[in-house]
C-alpha cells in the first residue's frame, strides 16, 4: 500500500474479522477513495463490507443516542472482529426491495410525492385542501360530538372535526378492486365438517379457522353448503365480526369473504408464500377501480389542476416527462420547492430511471432499480467524509448504462467521501482506486484476502479474479436450429407497442435491451404463466434464520424419511423445528439474550452445543452419521454420501446434484439462508426450479451476483438444459451470455416510451455485424476486445 494511506485517519483498519466465513481477516482500506471488493460469490465480500464495517459503523452511531431513543431502535450486535479503527458514518445502499406494501409507490418511497402534494395544495385550481387532500393514503374523515374539558370549571363542549384526504373511497387507495370466485373458496356439495372450505391452511379440524364456523351457531356444519338458506349463506359469507365461544375460548366469528379479504387480500401478492399466492391468483380477480380509474385518488383530488394537469396525471407521467413539465411551472411563491423537486426528478433521469413513473408500485421494482432509487436521495447531499456502501450497483444495468453509474460513484468519491463497492463487473472494477480481492474459493474455501492493491496489480496477480478479469466470451461459430416457435402477438403491457415476435424453441434465446426497454414486460407478460413454462425470477427468497438450503429446496424431507426408516422412528424427530428440537434453544442452536436498548447477545446453546437437536436424536445414525453431521456437510460431500451404501437416497441425491450443477457445491446443508449472498440465493432458487416439469425455462438475469469465473459455469448449465431438450429464454445484460446465445431479441431503442419495440431479432453474429442498436455496439466492442 502506498505511503499516502499509511497515516492514522487515512485508512479504515480491520483486524481479526471473523463474521460468517471470514478467517481472521486484516485489511486497511484507504479513505476518500473508491475501493472495490471482488471475489467469487460466497467468498466473504458482503461479510467484510456489510456485516463488519458498515454494521459496526451503524451500531456505534446508534450508541450516540440516549437510552430512551435506543429503546425504539433496532438492536445491532457487535460484529465478530478484534479491532476496527477509522470508521466514518456509513450509508448503506443495498439491493433490499423497497417494500411490497400495495400502497407504496416510487413517489411515496422517495420525497417526490410529498413535494408534489404541497405544490398542488398551493397552486391547484380549484383549491381542495391541504397536502393530505392529495394523498391516496389518507381517507377523508368527518366527526361530531361532545367532549368534556377539565380546566377550571368542567364544561362540555360540542366539537366537529373534518379532515380532507385524497383516498378513493371505493378502492381505499389501492387503485384496484377485487372480486372473489366462490368456487375456489369452498366446495358447495360438501358440508363444513366434510372439508368444504378449500382455502390453504383451513382444515376441517382446525381450531382457529374451520371450528369457529362449526360451533358458531350461525350455520349448520353438517349440511352441504348448496342447501343453505339465504340467511345461512349471508351469515356464512358476509356476517360482521362477533364474539363466539369455541370449546370455552373466546374467538371472533366473521363472514368468510371479509375474513379472507383481511387475512390475504390486504397483502401484496408478491410477498405471499408460493402456495398462498397460487390460491389468491386462482380465487381473486383484480380489476382497475372504476371510480378512480386506477389513480387511487378521490374525485376531489383529481379535480384540482395546474396548467391542465391533475396530480394523478403528473404521477402517471414518465419521470423524464414530468421533469420537463415541472420546469415549465413558474411560480415564485413555491420556487424553492419546485427547485428541490426538479433536482429529485433530474436525479432519476441521471441515474437511468427516467423511464419509471411516480405511481409505479415499489414492490415491482427489481433489486437494481430499488438500489438506484435509494441512491437518489444522496446525490444532492452536502455531507462529506461519509462512507457509502454499495452492493453490486450495476445489477440490472445494460452496458450502455454502466458508465453512467460509474460516473455517479466517482462523483460521490470526489466529494471527499469513502466509497466501498462489492462488484463483479470488470467495467466497474476498472475505475477503482483500490481493490480488495477475497477468496480463494467460496464458503469454507474462502474468507481470506488474496490481493490488495491497484487494478493493474490485480490483473497481474494469480487470483481467480485476476486471471478472469480480461475474459471475453467468443461468438459461437454455429448456432442450434430451432424446433418450433412460441408466438407473441399484440403485446401491450406497460410500454410495449403492440409487439409481435416469434421466440424460437429448443435453443438458447437471450432477450436484451437497456433497462426499461420492455424486456421483462414482454417475457413476464406474454410468456410466463403459459403451460409448461418454468419462471426463475428475481423475487427474493423468504426465510428466517431457521431456514437453510436443506429446508428451502425440500432436501430435508427425504433425508428425514431415510433417517426414520433406518432407525424405525418418526421423521419429525429429525427436524430442528419439530419434535427433535433441543428443548433449551428450541432448535435454534443459540440462545438469544435481550438486553433492552443494547444489542442482544447470541450464545451457543450449552445443551446441544449448537447442534440444534436434543441428545437422544443424535443417537440415531444413517450411514454412520447423525443428523447434525449430515447438515454440517457441504453439498459436494453430501452428494457422494447419499449416492451409495446404507445412506443411498435417490430423492436427496437428485436435489443435491442440481445444487452442484448451479455451482453451490461448497454450501453446507444447514447454513442459515440469512447468511447467503444475493448470487447464492438466486442460484439456490434456480436449483429448486430445475426439478419442475416444463419445456420452457425463463431465467431473469441469472448472472446476478456471479463472479466472472462462475459465468462460464452458468453458460455450461444453460447448454446442458438446451441439449436435454429444454427451451431456455434468458433476460440478460451480460455480454458473455449474449455472445453464447443461439438467438437474440433486442428491445429498445431506448427506455420507457422511447422503447417497447423489437429493434433486432436474429443470431448474435448478425447483431455484431450490423452494430445498429446500443446492444449491438457494446457486444461488438466486447467480442473484439
XYZ file of C-alpha atoms in Angstrom:
785
model
C 0.000 0.000 0.000
C 1.290 3.479 -0.849
C 2.588 5.822 1.856
C -0.339 8.218 1.209
C -2.685 5.825 3.040
C -0.430 4.938 5.981
C -1.150 7.801 8.383
C -3.726 7.199 11.076
C -7.054 8.701 9.979
C -6.457 7.999 6.293
C -7.486 4.360 6.493
C -10.223 2.148 7.874
C -8.384 -0.632 9.700
C -9.950 -4.048 10.207
C -8.151 -6.671 12.293
C -9.320 -10.196 13.072
C -12.668 -10.122 11.235
C -14.493 -13.452 11.675
C -18.072 -12.768 10.562
C -19.605 -15.768 8.762
C -16.761 -17.410 6.770
C -14.087 -14.711 7.297
C -10.843 -16.179 8.694
C -9.259 -13.510 10.905
C -9.137 -11.010 8.044
C -6.825 -7.990 8.392
C -7.221 -5.165 5.896
C -6.536 -1.409 5.622
C -8.949 0.459 3.341
C -7.974 3.950 2.121
C -10.433 6.725 2.965
C -11.754 9.195 0.405
C -11.070 6.644 -2.310
C -13.187 4.224 -4.347
C -12.461 0.679 -3.150
C -13.957 -2.307 -4.979
C -14.277 -5.681 -3.227
C -14.061 -8.651 -5.580
C -14.091 -12.437 -5.329
C -16.295 -15.371 -6.209
C -19.850 -15.436 -4.848
C -19.696 -16.549 -1.209
C -16.025 -15.604 -0.744
C -16.793 -13.191 2.124
C -17.135 -9.800 0.386
C -20.502 -8.945 1.954
C -19.395 -10.366 5.314
C -16.467 -7.929 5.373
C -18.128 -4.838 3.902
C -21.722 -5.048 5.150
C -21.658 -7.361 8.161
C -18.414 -5.981 9.650
C -17.519 -2.421 8.540
C -20.981 -1.000 7.824
C -22.648 -2.880 10.697
C -20.156 -1.586 13.286
C -20.441 1.972 11.957
C -24.230 1.883 12.301
C -24.045 0.278 15.743
C -21.682 2.960 17.030
C -23.864 5.758 15.635
C -26.901 4.247 17.368
C -24.990 4.255 20.672
C -24.653 8.050 20.483
C -28.408 8.372 21.067
C -29.936 8.413 24.530
C -31.007 5.136 26.128
C -34.642 6.267 25.713
C -34.247 6.704 21.931
C -32.250 3.477 21.586
C -35.189 1.623 23.083
C -37.150 2.414 19.900
C -34.337 1.470 17.515
C -33.350 -1.950 16.175
C -30.663 -3.576 18.286
C -27.451 -4.346 16.415
C -24.945 -6.907 17.653
C -21.229 -6.098 17.542
C -19.656 -7.958 14.617
C -17.086 -10.701 15.238
C -13.913 -8.617 14.881
C -10.929 -7.888 17.137
C -10.307 -4.270 16.169
C -11.900 -1.620 13.945
C -10.492 1.874 13.594
C -11.043 4.908 11.387
C -14.753 4.310 10.775
C -16.951 7.103 9.468
C -20.735 7.313 9.144
C -21.845 4.521 6.806
C -24.733 4.977 4.386
C -25.796 1.585 3.041
C -27.343 1.480 -0.427
C -28.180 -2.198 -0.873
C -30.455 -4.326 -3.034
C -33.148 -4.947 -0.448
C -36.553 -4.357 -2.012
C -38.095 -1.042 -1.006
C -41.181 -2.800 0.313
C -44.006 -4.787 -1.146
C -46.828 -2.872 0.578
C -49.503 -2.322 -2.086
C -49.728 1.351 -1.049
C -46.017 2.009 -1.575
C -45.038 3.602 -4.903
C -41.878 5.126 -6.355
C -43.288 8.528 -5.400
C -44.045 7.636 -1.773
C -40.733 5.789 -1.343
C -38.879 8.991 -2.283
C -39.844 12.550 -1.350
C -41.301 13.274 -4.787
C -44.951 12.582 -3.920
C -44.811 14.677 -0.747
C -43.436 17.663 -2.682
C -45.998 17.254 -5.471
C -48.829 17.239 -2.933
C -47.662 20.516 -1.401
C -47.335 22.116 -4.847
C -50.879 21.070 -5.830
C -52.284 22.241 -2.464
C -50.760 25.701 -3.140
C -51.252 26.123 -6.878
C -54.037 23.703 -7.882
C -57.358 25.150 -9.043
C -59.926 24.748 -7.660
C -58.346 24.643 -4.191
C -59.474 21.421 -2.474
C -57.480 21.450 0.758
C -54.062 20.908 2.373
C -51.446 18.406 1.091
C -53.307 15.484 2.713
C -56.190 16.146 0.322
C -53.918 14.802 -2.452
C -52.689 11.709 -0.562
C -54.197 8.346 -1.524
C -53.113 7.004 1.877
C -55.301 9.456 3.834
C -59.077 8.964 3.979
C -61.497 11.863 4.347
C -62.910 11.937 7.887
C -65.910 13.733 9.373
C -66.972 13.548 13.034
C -69.021 15.462 15.560
C -69.765 15.046 19.254
C -69.272 16.376 22.743
C -66.059 16.480 24.746
C -65.550 17.263 28.435
C -62.848 19.857 29.155
C -61.466 19.747 32.726
C -59.965 23.203 33.018
C -61.159 25.441 35.871
C -64.873 24.793 35.732
C -65.520 21.466 33.986
C -67.585 22.110 30.889
C -68.929 20.096 27.968
C -68.087 21.454 24.537
C -69.598 20.497 21.185
C -66.949 19.797 18.563
C -66.943 18.915 14.885
C -63.934 17.510 13.113
C -63.172 17.177 9.415
C -60.080 16.050 7.538
C -59.804 16.181 3.784
C -57.994 13.140 2.438
C -57.236 12.104 -1.139
C -58.032 8.380 -0.823
C -60.509 6.929 -3.313
C -63.302 5.531 -1.091
C -64.108 2.654 -3.477
C -60.648 1.003 -3.679
C -59.278 2.567 -0.450
C -56.256 3.985 -2.253
C -55.117 0.740 -3.858
C -56.158 1.502 -7.433
C -57.712 -1.942 -7.801
C -60.890 -3.632 -6.645
C -61.162 -7.368 -6.142
C -63.807 -9.926 -6.911
C -63.796 -13.446 -5.447
C -64.526 -16.708 -7.277
C -66.528 -18.540 -4.606
C -65.871 -21.947 -6.213
C -62.208 -21.535 -5.218
C -63.164 -20.883 -1.563
C -65.395 -23.890 -0.956
C -66.955 -26.981 -2.497
C -70.709 -26.401 -2.062
C -71.506 -30.119 -2.482
C -69.890 -30.830 0.906
C -70.627 -29.716 4.453
C -68.123 -27.741 6.508
C -67.349 -30.830 8.594
C -66.661 -32.785 5.386
C -63.957 -30.274 4.436
C -65.972 -27.984 2.152
C -63.670 -24.991 2.734
C -60.710 -25.344 0.347
C -58.646 -22.314 1.393
C -54.950 -23.202 2.023
C -54.357 -23.914 5.714
C -58.069 -24.373 6.504
C -58.603 -27.944 7.678
C -61.882 -29.399 8.891
C -60.462 -29.978 12.391
C -58.627 -26.643 12.665
C -59.476 -24.919 15.948
C -58.613 -21.383 14.763
C -60.310 -21.456 11.355
C -62.987 -24.014 10.472
C -64.124 -24.861 14.029
C -65.260 -21.258 14.535
C -67.873 -21.839 11.800
C -68.759 -25.307 13.120
C -69.565 -24.111 16.655
C -70.791 -20.583 15.932
C -74.485 -21.479 15.671
C -74.876 -19.292 12.578
C -74.634 -22.152 10.060
C -75.337 -25.898 10.000
C -71.908 -27.553 9.734
C -73.469 -30.926 8.786
C -75.452 -29.616 5.794
C -73.965 -29.221 2.289
C -73.361 -25.536 1.623
C -75.518 -25.561 -1.524
C -78.557 -26.344 0.670
C -78.089 -23.277 2.907
C -80.971 -20.831 3.192
C -80.433 -17.225 2.086
C -79.893 -16.197 5.718
C -77.389 -19.007 6.352
C -75.457 -18.148 3.183
C -75.399 -14.463 4.141
C -74.148 -15.327 7.652
C -71.581 -17.757 6.204
C -70.181 -15.299 3.657
C -70.757 -11.757 4.958
C -71.547 -11.751 8.708
C -69.975 -8.877 10.623
C -67.410 -9.784 13.358
C -68.957 -11.095 16.607
C -67.509 -12.888 19.622
C -68.343 -16.603 19.975
C -67.209 -19.304 22.411
C -65.392 -22.265 20.846
C -64.516 -25.044 23.295
C -64.520 -22.492 26.120
C -62.302 -19.993 24.272
C -63.497 -16.568 23.102
C -62.922 -16.256 19.342
C -64.210 -13.906 16.633
C -66.735 -15.208 14.094
C -66.722 -13.346 10.795
C -68.096 -13.995 7.314
C -65.755 -15.950 5.049
C -65.302 -13.158 2.486
C -64.319 -10.295 4.867
C -62.090 -12.778 6.737
C -60.233 -13.670 3.512
C -60.052 -10.021 2.477
C -58.389 -9.077 5.756
C -56.027 -12.046 6.016
C -54.938 -12.400 2.390
C -56.213 -9.702 0.030
C -54.860 -6.790 2.076
C -51.318 -8.083 1.463
C -49.210 -7.707 -1.643
C -49.462 -10.813 -3.843
C -45.706 -10.881 -4.490
C -44.960 -11.012 -0.749
C -47.009 -14.172 -0.179
C -45.802 -17.740 0.150
C -45.971 -19.551 -3.214
C -48.957 -21.776 -2.357
C -50.929 -18.826 -0.912
C -50.066 -16.708 -3.962
C -51.258 -19.500 -6.283
C -54.566 -19.666 -4.371
C -55.079 -15.874 -4.477
C -54.311 -15.771 -8.205
C -56.926 -18.518 -8.756
C -59.585 -17.125 -6.440
C -59.271 -13.391 -6.957
C -59.694 -11.225 -9.998
C -58.024 -7.825 -9.685
C -59.699 -5.074 -11.718
C -58.869 -1.416 -12.142
C -61.061 0.635 -9.806
C -63.935 2.052 -11.920
C -64.277 5.173 -9.737
C -60.676 6.459 -9.818
C -59.547 4.582 -12.966
C -56.607 3.148 -11.042
C -55.240 6.524 -9.902
C -56.045 5.694 -6.211
C -57.282 9.285 -5.696
C -60.672 10.746 -4.825
C -62.692 12.768 -7.315
C -61.918 15.996 -5.425
C -58.146 15.392 -5.600
C -58.422 14.712 -9.338
C -60.475 17.852 -9.952
C -57.678 20.265 -8.951
C -55.305 21.105 -11.823
C -52.166 23.063 -12.635
C -51.866 24.051 -16.305
C -54.500 21.439 -17.182
C -52.707 18.591 -15.353
C -54.018 16.977 -12.142
C -51.831 15.126 -9.622
C -52.896 11.706 -10.967
C -51.757 12.729 -14.471
C -48.459 14.018 -13.053
C -47.753 10.760 -11.174
C -48.614 8.669 -14.246
C -46.152 10.580 -16.455
C -42.780 9.091 -17.276
C -40.419 10.821 -14.822
C -38.319 12.355 -17.627
C -41.517 13.966 -18.993
C -42.638 15.082 -15.522
C -39.255 16.777 -15.028
C -39.853 18.808 -18.199
C -43.385 19.725 -17.092
C -42.164 20.901 -13.667
C -39.535 23.006 -15.436
C -42.396 24.883 -17.100
C -44.226 25.654 -13.812
C -43.060 29.168 -12.883
C -44.423 30.369 -9.536
C -42.160 32.398 -7.189
C -44.238 31.522 -4.089
C -43.158 27.859 -4.261
C -39.870 28.314 -6.138
C -37.663 26.526 -3.535
C -39.995 23.513 -3.544
C -40.091 23.411 -7.341
C -36.289 23.552 -7.410
C -35.927 20.641 -4.973
C -38.478 18.522 -6.837
C -36.763 19.375 -10.111
C -33.435 18.144 -8.717
C -35.016 14.887 -7.477
C -36.634 14.174 -10.852
C -33.444 15.051 -12.739
C -31.584 12.627 -10.458
C -33.931 9.843 -11.574
C -33.048 10.635 -15.182
C -29.306 10.926 -14.448
C -29.245 7.525 -12.790
C -31.060 5.826 -15.672
C -34.523 5.586 -14.077
C -36.228 8.306 -16.108
C -38.479 5.656 -17.662
C -40.274 4.982 -14.336
C -43.374 6.858 -13.182
C -44.103 8.033 -9.639
C -47.202 5.816 -9.438
C -45.177 2.640 -10.179
C -45.732 0.204 -7.244
C -42.475 -0.061 -5.258
C -42.833 -3.833 -4.964
C -42.478 -4.205 -8.749
C -39.000 -2.645 -8.857
C -36.097 -5.002 -9.465
C -33.221 -5.170 -6.965
C -31.095 -2.913 -9.169
C -33.901 -0.376 -9.654
C -34.572 -0.323 -5.897
C -30.890 0.282 -5.146
C -30.666 3.161 -7.617
C -33.885 4.664 -6.259
C -32.324 4.715 -2.765
C -29.235 6.405 -4.214
C -31.257 9.388 -5.449
C -31.694 10.989 -2.029
C -27.897 11.044 -1.567
C -26.910 12.602 -4.893
C -27.563 16.165 -3.755
C -26.305 15.646 -0.201
C -23.877 18.204 1.258
C -22.347 15.598 3.590
C -18.658 14.832 3.183
C -16.357 12.248 4.772
C -19.160 9.714 4.664
C -18.695 6.030 3.788
C -21.084 4.978 1.016
C -21.514 1.205 0.760
C -22.895 -0.302 -2.465
C -23.913 -3.878 -3.216
C -23.355 -4.552 -6.924
C -24.781 -1.238 -8.179
C -24.564 -2.361 -11.833
C -27.150 -5.137 -11.389
C -29.922 -4.771 -13.955
C -27.913 -2.256 -15.986
C -27.235 -2.549 -19.704
C -23.553 -1.965 -20.629
C -24.699 1.396 -22.012
C -25.874 2.453 -18.520
C -22.887 1.140 -16.535
C -20.727 4.150 -17.483
C -23.394 6.448 -16.040
C -23.337 4.533 -12.761
C -19.530 4.673 -12.706
C -19.687 8.459 -13.092
C -22.017 8.689 -10.069
C -19.702 6.565 -7.913
C -16.745 8.778 -8.881
C -18.786 11.910 -8.173
C -19.531 10.670 -4.632
C -15.816 9.904 -4.125
C -14.773 13.328 -5.433
C -16.804 14.984 -2.664
C -14.237 13.582 -0.212
C -16.300 10.502 0.612
C -15.164 6.894 1.031
C -16.945 4.640 -1.463
C -16.963 0.860 -0.875
C -18.388 -1.250 -3.690
C -18.999 -5.001 -3.833
C -18.869 -5.748 -7.556
C -18.197 -8.362 -10.246
C -18.413 -6.296 -13.447
C -14.947 -5.561 -14.953
C -16.188 -2.137 -16.147
C -16.680 -1.016 -12.523
C -13.619 -2.808 -11.142
C -11.600 -0.833 -13.710
C -12.404 2.561 -12.092
C -11.290 1.506 -8.578
C -8.524 3.377 -6.760
C -8.013 0.306 -4.583
C -9.066 -3.350 -4.886
C -9.538 -5.968 -2.155
C -9.919 -9.481 -3.597
C -11.310 -12.177 -1.280
C -11.205 -15.920 -1.727
C -9.619 -18.043 -2.944
C -12.848 -20.035 -3.101
C -16.331 -19.776 -1.636
C -17.854 -20.763 1.707
C -15.291 -22.536 3.880
C -12.862 -22.309 0.951
C -12.939 -18.500 1.089
C -12.770 -15.848 3.783
C -9.172 -14.687 3.249
C -7.710 -11.640 1.475
C -5.936 -12.862 -1.675
C -4.930 -9.460 -3.009
C -4.868 -5.765 -2.037
C -3.721 -3.023 -4.371
C -4.396 -1.422 -7.745
C -6.459 -2.776 -10.638
C -3.259 -3.249 -12.634
C -1.787 -5.246 -9.768
C -4.935 -7.391 -9.615
C -4.683 -8.069 -13.340
C -1.111 -9.364 -12.890
C -1.925 -11.392 -9.766
C -2.641 -15.094 -9.844
C -6.002 -14.856 -8.085
C -9.202 -16.181 -9.685
C -10.416 -12.608 -10.242
C -7.078 -11.536 -11.702
C -6.994 -14.462 -14.111
C -10.559 -13.885 -15.320
C -10.615 -10.069 -15.350
C -9.940 -9.906 -19.099
C -12.063 -12.928 -20.018
C -14.172 -12.448 -23.129
C -16.667 -14.996 -24.429
C -16.481 -15.581 -28.169
C -19.338 -15.792 -30.639
C -20.264 -19.372 -31.418
C -19.173 -20.483 -34.897
C -22.581 -22.098 -35.413
C -25.927 -21.876 -33.631
C -28.511 -24.558 -32.913
C -31.539 -24.812 -35.218
C -34.914 -24.148 -33.588
C -37.506 -26.882 -33.174
C -40.524 -24.587 -33.292
C -41.708 -21.131 -32.231
C -43.550 -19.568 -29.327
C -45.744 -16.821 -30.768
C -46.372 -13.459 -29.094
C -48.951 -11.249 -30.771
C -50.049 -7.705 -29.888
C -48.135 -7.398 -26.586
C -49.000 -4.042 -24.981
C -48.063 -4.448 -21.300
C -46.511 -1.285 -19.835
C -44.505 0.412 -22.599
C -44.729 -2.339 -25.253
C -46.050 -1.065 -28.567
C -48.249 -3.830 -29.940
C -45.257 -6.174 -30.222
C -45.373 -9.249 -32.455
C -42.439 -11.643 -32.124
C -41.728 -15.353 -32.568
C -39.447 -16.868 -29.933
C -37.620 -19.932 -31.285
C -37.877 -23.106 -29.188
C -35.244 -25.741 -28.491
C -32.444 -23.152 -28.384
C -30.875 -20.569 -26.022
C -32.697 -17.260 -26.550
C -31.376 -14.079 -24.900
C -33.682 -11.056 -24.557
C -31.671 -7.824 -24.299
C -32.110 -4.063 -24.250
C -31.419 -1.112 -21.966
C -33.087 -1.033 -18.522
C -36.727 -0.075 -19.038
C -36.869 -1.076 -22.712
C -39.631 -3.634 -22.124
C -37.757 -6.957 -21.741
C -39.492 -8.048 -18.534
C -42.847 -6.700 -19.744
C -42.575 -8.850 -22.863
C -41.451 -12.086 -21.213
C -43.277 -11.861 -17.871
C -46.418 -10.515 -19.533
C -46.622 -12.832 -22.541
C -44.557 -15.966 -21.799
C -44.580 -16.582 -18.024
C -47.812 -18.230 -16.944
C -48.227 -20.335 -20.067
C -48.458 -24.098 -19.667
C -45.068 -25.758 -19.473
C -43.198 -22.531 -18.666
C -40.959 -22.520 -15.567
C -40.086 -18.996 -14.374
C -36.998 -18.310 -12.235
C -37.293 -14.609 -11.439
C -35.558 -12.186 -9.076
C -38.085 -12.142 -6.259
C -36.077 -12.564 -3.046
C -36.032 -15.828 -1.098
C -38.118 -15.566 2.049
C -36.838 -17.403 5.081
C -35.923 -16.880 8.724
C -32.622 -17.715 10.393
C -34.098 -21.210 10.941
C -34.363 -21.744 7.174
C -31.457 -23.306 5.317
C -30.716 -24.838 1.888
C -31.996 -28.225 3.089
C -35.391 -26.849 4.142
C -35.754 -24.431 1.201
C -35.062 -26.993 -1.547
C -37.139 -29.744 0.064
C -33.977 -31.786 0.606
C -34.653 -32.251 4.326
C -37.825 -34.252 3.661
C -36.174 -37.317 2.004
C -33.275 -37.075 4.489
C -35.670 -37.187 7.470
C -37.562 -40.117 5.947
C -34.314 -42.002 5.298
C -33.218 -41.493 8.924
C -36.672 -42.522 10.186
C -36.742 -45.681 8.055
C -33.204 -46.692 9.063
C -33.970 -46.291 12.780
C -37.655 -47.208 12.959
C -38.774 -43.867 14.427
C -40.854 -40.856 13.340
C -39.446 -38.425 10.691
C -40.441 -35.461 12.904
C -37.574 -36.324 15.266
C -35.074 -35.227 12.607
C -36.410 -31.690 12.276
C -34.949 -28.931 14.451
C -38.266 -27.098 14.049
C -40.354 -30.023 15.300
C -40.140 -32.888 17.815
C -36.371 -33.330 17.550
C -35.548 -29.753 18.565
C -33.290 -29.144 21.545
C -35.689 -28.036 24.329
C -33.220 -25.484 25.678
C -32.773 -23.423 22.498
C -35.931 -24.635 20.675
C -33.814 -25.890 17.791
C -32.081 -22.570 17.079
C -28.638 -23.774 18.215
C -28.060 -20.477 20.032
C -29.660 -18.638 22.954
C -30.619 -15.017 22.300
C -30.480 -12.733 25.334
C -32.361 -9.445 25.004
C -30.562 -6.542 26.701
C -33.232 -3.880 26.065
C -31.715 -0.935 24.143
C -28.337 -2.680 23.929
C -27.592 -5.334 21.332
C -28.979 -8.776 22.070
C -26.339 -11.405 22.713
C -26.302 -14.793 20.973
C -24.505 -17.603 22.789
C -24.111 -21.205 21.650
C -26.603 -23.456 23.421
C -24.826 -25.421 26.164
C -27.292 -28.313 25.980
C -26.884 -29.204 22.290
C -23.575 -27.366 21.675
C -25.098 -25.631 18.654
C -26.239 -28.871 17.005
C -29.941 -27.847 17.383
C -31.200 -31.373 18.231
C -31.903 -32.996 21.570
C -29.196 -35.548 22.580
C -31.384 -38.638 22.107
C -31.930 -37.779 18.422
C -28.185 -37.771 17.803
C -28.051 -41.451 18.825
C -29.791 -42.362 15.561
C -27.469 -42.812 12.586
C -27.654 -43.198 8.820
C -24.545 -44.426 7.042
C -22.561 -43.829 10.239
C -23.597 -40.151 10.550
C -26.119 -38.451 12.837
C -28.498 -35.749 11.508
C -26.369 -32.824 12.765
C -23.287 -34.224 10.995
C -25.260 -34.544 7.757
C -26.498 -30.931 7.958
C -22.897 -29.791 8.509
C -21.803 -31.412 5.216
C -21.062 -29.330 2.103
C -23.285 -30.160 -0.883
C -20.444 -31.942 -2.734
C -19.715 -34.256 0.208
C -23.432 -34.894 0.829
C -23.940 -35.791 -2.851
C -21.385 -38.610 -2.511
C -22.783 -39.648 0.870
C -26.359 -40.146 -0.402
C -25.331 -41.858 -3.644
C -24.101 -45.226 -2.320
C -24.140 -47.602 0.626
C -26.588 -47.608 3.539
C -27.251 -43.878 3.119
C -28.259 -44.184 -0.557
C -31.268 -41.889 -1.019
C -32.067 -41.175 -4.697
C -34.517 -38.326 -3.936
C -31.890 -36.477 -1.839
C -29.137 -37.205 -4.370
C -31.211 -35.675 -7.207
C -31.697 -32.384 -5.338
C -28.014 -32.269 -4.334
C -26.961 -32.850 -7.967
C -28.989 -29.811 -9.028
C -27.345 -27.678 -6.325
C -23.934 -28.862 -7.541
C -24.948 -28.045 -11.138
C -25.655 -24.392 -10.292
C -22.283 -24.013 -8.551
C -23.357 -24.339 -4.906
C -21.258 -27.405 -4.073
C -19.483 -25.546 -1.256
C -22.638 -24.600 0.725
C -23.368 -26.588 3.863
C -26.850 -28.061 4.041
C -27.668 -26.404 7.375
C -26.286 -22.912 6.670
C -28.949 -20.273 7.527
C -30.490 -18.636 4.435
C -29.952 -15.244 6.051
C -26.171 -15.681 5.614
C -26.308 -16.422 1.873
C -25.198 -13.795 -0.633
C -27.517 -12.469 -3.356
C -25.925 -14.654 -6.031
C -26.181 -17.753 -3.849
C -29.871 -17.171 -3.182
C -30.670 -16.773 -6.876
C -28.802 -19.963 -7.788
C -30.479 -21.837 -4.938
C -33.817 -20.789 -6.380
C -32.659 -21.965 -9.806
C -31.741 -25.370 -8.354
C -35.259 -25.822 -6.905
C -36.953 -24.873 -10.193
C -34.790 -27.243 -12.237
C -36.808 -30.095 -10.785
C -40.097 -28.741 -12.131
C -41.611 -30.242 -15.225
C -41.733 -27.847 -18.110
C -40.417 -27.484 -21.621
C -39.551 -23.771 -21.425
C -37.293 -22.228 -18.778
C -37.367 -18.438 -18.306
C -34.426 -17.025 -16.332
C -34.386 -13.357 -15.280
C -30.760 -12.129 -15.170
C -29.195 -15.360 -13.848
C -25.721 -13.725 -13.785
C -26.823 -11.529 -10.881
C -24.142 -11.837 -8.186
C -21.968 -14.176 -10.274
C -18.194 -13.844 -10.435
C -16.543 -13.736 -13.857
C -15.317 -17.311 -13.334
C -18.829 -18.507 -12.424
C -20.384 -17.097 -15.609
C -18.620 -19.813 -17.626
C -20.108 -22.418 -15.285
C -23.575 -20.888 -15.841
C -23.155 -20.999 -19.624
C -22.347 -24.704 -19.333
C -25.529 -25.239 -17.275
C -27.652 -23.379 -19.864
C -26.135 -25.533 -22.632
C -26.959 -28.717 -20.706
C -30.575 -27.588 -20.266
C -30.936 -26.887 -24.006
C -29.166 -30.122 -25.006
C -31.574 -32.077 -22.778
C -34.459 -30.838 -24.933
C -35.490 -27.715 -22.979
C -36.079 -24.267 -24.440
C -34.253 -21.576 -22.443
C -35.176 -17.887 -22.542
C -32.818 -15.583 -20.621
C -33.381 -11.892 -19.861
C -29.800 -10.679 -19.589
C -27.352 -7.750 -19.891
C -24.123 -9.715 -19.588
C -22.257 -9.728 -22.913
C -20.845 -13.247 -22.297
C -24.397 -14.660 -22.216
C -25.376 -12.652 -25.314
C -22.318 -13.951 -27.203
C -23.210 -17.520 -26.229
C -26.844 -17.264 -27.402
C -28.348 -19.018 -30.405
C -30.834 -16.204 -30.933
C -31.086 -12.630 -29.613
C -34.224 -10.490 -29.289
C -33.186 -6.870 -28.649
C -35.746 -4.337 -27.385
C -35.463 -0.576 -27.460
C -34.218 1.630 -28.900
C -34.384 3.468 -25.546
C -36.242 3.165 -22.223
C -39.816 3.953 -21.240
C -41.815 5.474 -24.083
C -38.595 5.541 -26.121
C -38.546 1.730 -26.018
C -41.135 -1.006 -26.298
C -40.183 -2.163 -29.814
C -38.204 -5.121 -31.127
C -35.176 -3.489 -32.772
C -33.386 -6.723 -33.650
C -34.019 -10.460 -33.760
C -31.518 -12.967 -35.041
C -28.219 -14.711 -34.219
C -25.528 -12.779 -32.260
C -23.178 -12.763 -35.271
C -25.674 -10.701 -37.287
C -26.229 -8.269 -34.389
C -22.478 -7.706 -34.019
C -22.044 -7.234 -37.758
C -24.832 -4.649 -38.033
C -23.935 -2.633 -34.879
C -27.246 -0.768 -35.394
C -28.501 -0.979 -31.811
C -26.919 0.009 -28.495
C -26.670 -3.681 -27.607
C -25.035 -4.436 -30.963
C -22.373 -1.748 -30.459
C -21.466 -2.911 -26.959
C -21.458 -6.600 -27.921
C -19.244 -5.859 -30.918
C -16.787 -3.964 -28.700
C -16.863 -6.829 -26.166
C -16.074 -9.672 -28.576
C -13.439 -7.601 -30.360
C -11.623 -6.659 -27.110
